[in-house]
């Protein structure tokens, strides 16, 4: 997936990180899993979205890539 395939908010944050306006997080997988976990555990979020977040987080956790 490319940044241009993402929503406006993601493209905005990407631009801010690239320009130095926002901080870069080298351990991006852990950051993503934390964000997905927050969505998956939030009972005010629609169940379908919670399931998607849980599936994405589980796939990241089981992948063979580890943050340094």
CSV table of C-alpha atoms in Angstrom, one decimal:
chain,number,residue,atom,x,y,z
A,1,UNK,CA,0.0,0.0,0.0
A,2,UNK,CA,1.3,3.5,-0.8
A,3,UNK,CA,0.6,6.7,1.1
A,4,UNK,CA,-1.5,7.9,-1.9
A,5,UNK,CA,-3.9,5.0,-1.3
A,6,UNK,CA,-4.5,6.2,2.2
A,7,UNK,CA,-7.1,8.7,3.6
A,8,UNK,CA,-6.4,12.4,3.8
A,9,UNK,CA,-5.6,12.3,7.6
A,10,UNK,CA,-2.9,9.6,7.1
A,11,UNK,CA,-1.4,11.6,4.1
A,12,UNK,CA,-1.4,14.7,6.3
A,13,UNK,CA,0.5,13.0,9.1
A,14,UNK,CA,2.9,11.4,6.6
A,15,UNK,CA,3.7,14.9,5.3
A,16,UNK,CA,4.1,16.3,8.8
A,17,UNK,CA,6.5,13.4,9.8
A,18,UNK,CA,8.4,13.8,6.5
A,19,UNK,CA,8.9,17.5,7.0
A,20,UNK,CA,10.0,17.1,10.7
A,21,UNK,CA,6.9,18.9,12.0
A,22,UNK,CA,5.8,15.7,13.8
A,23,UNK,CA,8.2,13.2,15.4
A,24,UNK,CA,9.2,10.0,13.6
A,25,UNK,CA,8.8,6.8,15.6
A,26,UNK,CA,11.4,4.2,14.6
A,27,UNK,CA,9.5,1.3,16.2
A,28,UNK,CA,6.5,1.7,13.9
A,29,UNK,CA,5.1,-1.8,14.2
A,30,UNK,CA,4.8,-1.4,18.0
A,31,UNK,CA,3.2,2.0,17.5
A,32,UNK,CA,0.7,0.5,15.0
A,33,UNK,CA,-0.2,-2.4,17.3
A,34,UNK,CA,-0.8,-0.1,20.2
A,35,UNK,CA,-3.1,2.1,18.0
A,36,UNK,CA,-5.0,-1.0,16.7
A,37,UNK,CA,-5.3,-2.4,20.2
A,38,UNK,CA,-6.9,0.8,21.4
A,39,UNK,CA,-9.5,0.6,18.6
A,40,UNK,CA,-10.1,-3.2,19.1
A,41,UNK,CA,-10.6,-2.8,22.9
A,42,UNK,CA,-12.9,0.3,22.6
A,43,UNK,CA,-16.4,-0.9,23.1
A,44,UNK,CA,-17.8,2.4,21.8
A,45,UNK,CA,-16.4,1.6,18.3
A,46,UNK,CA,-18.5,-0.5,15.9
A,47,UNK,CA,-17.8,-4.2,16.2
A,48,UNK,CA,-16.9,-4.6,12.5
A,49,UNK,CA,-14.1,-2.0,12.9
A,50,UNK,CA,-12.9,-3.6,16.2
A,51,UNK,CA,-12.7,-6.9,14.3
A,52,UNK,CA,-10.7,-5.3,11.5
A,53,UNK,CA,-8.3,-3.7,14.0
A,54,UNK,CA,-7.9,-7.0,15.9
A,55,UNK,CA,-7.2,-8.9,12.7
A,56,UNK,CA,-4.6,-6.3,11.5
A,57,UNK,CA,-2.9,-6.2,14.9
A,58,UNK,CA,-2.7,-10.0,15.1
A,59,UNK,CA,-1.2,-10.2,11.6
A,60,UNK,CA,1.5,-7.6,12.6
A,61,UNK,CA,2.3,-9.5,15.8
A,62,UNK,CA,2.6,-12.9,14.0
A,63,UNK,CA,4.7,-11.5,11.2
A,64,UNK,CA,8.4,-12.3,11.2
A,65,UNK,CA,9.4,-8.6,11.3
A,66,UNK,CA,10.4,-7.2,14.7
A,67,UNK,CA,11.1,-3.6,15.6
A,68,UNK,CA,14.7,-3.0,16.5
